[in-house]
C-alpha cells in the first residue's frame, strides 16, 4: 500500500505540473491574442492569427478542465489509500498491545 501511495503522490505531482504548464501556455496565448487585437492594422492575416489563438485558447481550456478532473481523481485515490494505510497502522498497533 505504501508503494501505491508513493506512486499516487508522484502522479499528483505530475498532474499538478501539467496543470501549471497548461495554464502558462494559456496565459502566453492570451497575451499574444491581446497584442494582436490591440494592433491598429487588423489586416486579414491578423484576423486569421487572432482566430487561431482563440481556437488554441479554447483547446487549452478544455485540456485544463480534463487535467483538473484527472488531478482530482488521483488526489482522491491518494487520500483514500493514505487513510487506509493509517487505519491499518492503527489496527496493527492495537494488536501489538
Short mmCIF file of C-alpha atoms in Angstrom, two decimals:
data_model
loop_
_atom_site.label_atom_id
_atom_site.label_comp_id
_atom_site.label_asym_id
_atom_site.label_seq_id
_atom_site.Cartn_x
_atom_site.Cartn_y
_atom_site.Cartn_z
CA UNK A 1 0.00 0.00 0.00
CA UNK A 2 2.95 2.32 0.64
CA UNK A 3 4.11 1.80 -2.95
CA UNK A 4 0.67 2.70 -4.26
CA UNK A 5 0.62 5.81 -2.08
CA UNK A 6 4.05 6.85 -3.35
CA UNK A 7 3.01 6.21 -6.94
CA UNK A 8 -0.16 8.26 -6.44
CA UNK A 9 1.84 11.10 -4.91
CA UNK A 10 4.11 11.11 -7.98
CA UNK A 11 1.06 11.10 -10.26
CA UNK A 12 -0.43 14.01 -8.29
CA UNK A 13 2.80 15.97 -8.69
CA UNK A 14 2.89 15.20 -12.43
CA UNK A 15 -0.75 16.24 -12.82
CA UNK A 16 -0.04 19.47 -10.98
CA UNK A 17 2.99 20.19 -13.20
CA UNK A 18 0.91 19.52 -16.33
CA UNK A 19 -1.83 21.79 -14.98
CA UNK A 20 0.72 24.56 -14.35
CA UNK A 21 2.23 24.12 -17.82
CA UNK A 22 -1.18 24.30 -19.49
CA UNK A 23 -2.03 27.44 -17.54
CA UNK A 24 1.27 29.06 -18.57
CA UNK A 25 0.61 28.17 -22.21
CA UNK A 26 -2.91 29.58 -21.98
CA UNK A 27 -1.62 32.81 -20.44
CA UNK A 28 1.00 33.11 -23.19
CA UNK A 29 -1.60 32.53 -25.91
CA UNK A 30 -3.93 35.02 -24.28
CA UNK A 31 -1.18 37.65 -24.15
CA UNK A 32 -0.38 37.14 -27.85
CA UNK A 33 -4.08 37.34 -28.67
CA UNK A 34 -4.45 40.64 -26.82
CA UNK A 35 -1.33 42.03 -28.52
CA UNK A 36 -2.74 41.13 -31.94
CA UNK A 37 -6.13 42.63 -31.13
CA UNK A 38 -4.50 45.84 -29.94
CA UNK A 39 -2.61 46.19 -33.21
CA UNK A 40 -4.18 49.06 -35.13
CA UNK A 41 -3.71 47.47 -38.55
CA UNK A 42 -6.06 44.50 -38.43
CA UNK A 43 -5.38 43.09 -41.87
CA UNK A 44 -6.87 39.77 -42.98
CA UNK A 45 -3.69 37.99 -41.88
CA UNK A 46 -4.07 39.35 -38.34
CA UNK A 47 -7.71 38.24 -38.23
CA UNK A 48 -6.65 34.69 -39.06
CA UNK A 49 -3.97 34.75 -36.36
CA UNK A 50 -6.45 36.06 -33.79
CA UNK A 51 -8.91 33.30 -34.69
CA UNK A 52 -6.16 30.68 -34.42
CA UNK A 53 -5.18 31.98 -30.98
CA UNK A 54 -8.79 31.95 -29.85
CA UNK A 55 -9.14 28.33 -31.00
CA UNK A 56 -5.90 27.37 -29.25
CA UNK A 57 -7.06 29.02 -26.04
CA UNK A 58 -10.33 27.09 -26.24
CA UNK A 59 -8.46 23.80 -26.73
CA UNK A 60 -6.12 24.69 -23.89
CA UNK A 61 -9.04 25.43 -21.59
CA UNK A 62 -10.59 22.05 -22.41
CA UNK A 63 -7.25 20.36 -21.65
CA UNK A 64 -7.06 22.23 -18.35
CA UNK A 65 -10.53 21.02 -17.42
CA UNK A 66 -9.61 17.42 -18.28
CA UNK A 67 -6.37 17.57 -16.29
CA UNK A 68 -8.10 19.20 -13.34
CA UNK A 69 -10.60 16.32 -13.27
CA UNK A 70 -7.82 13.72 -13.52
CA UNK A 71 -5.92 15.51 -10.78
CA UNK A 72 -8.99 15.48 -8.52
CA UNK A 73 -9.47 11.75 -9.11
CA UNK A 74 -5.80 10.95 -8.42
CA UNK A 75 -5.79 13.13 -5.32
CA UNK A 76 -8.97 11.46 -4.07
CA UNK A 77 -7.46 7.99 -4.59
CA UNK A 78 -4.23 9.07 -2.87
CA UNK A 79 -6.23 10.37 0.07
CA UNK A 80 -8.20 7.11 0.30
CA UNK A 81 -5.03 5.00 0.22
CA UNK A 82 -3.42 7.21 2.84
CA UNK A 83 -6.48 6.86 5.08
CA UNK A 84 -6.47 3.07 4.67
CA UNK A 85 -2.77 2.93 5.44
CA UNK A 86 -3.20 4.97 8.63
CA UNK A 87 -6.12 2.75 9.63
CA UNK A 88 -4.04 -0.39 9.10
CA UNK A 89 -1.16 1.03 11.13
CA UNK A 90 -3.52 1.88 13.99
CA UNK A 91 -5.07 -1.60 13.88
CA UNK A 92 -1.61 -3.18 13.90
CA UNK A 93 -0.66 -1.10 16.93
CA UNK A 94 -3.81 -2.22 18.75
CA UNK A 95 -2.98 -5.87 18.03
CA UNK A 96 0.55 -5.44 19.36
CA UNK A 97 -0.64 -4.09 22.71
#
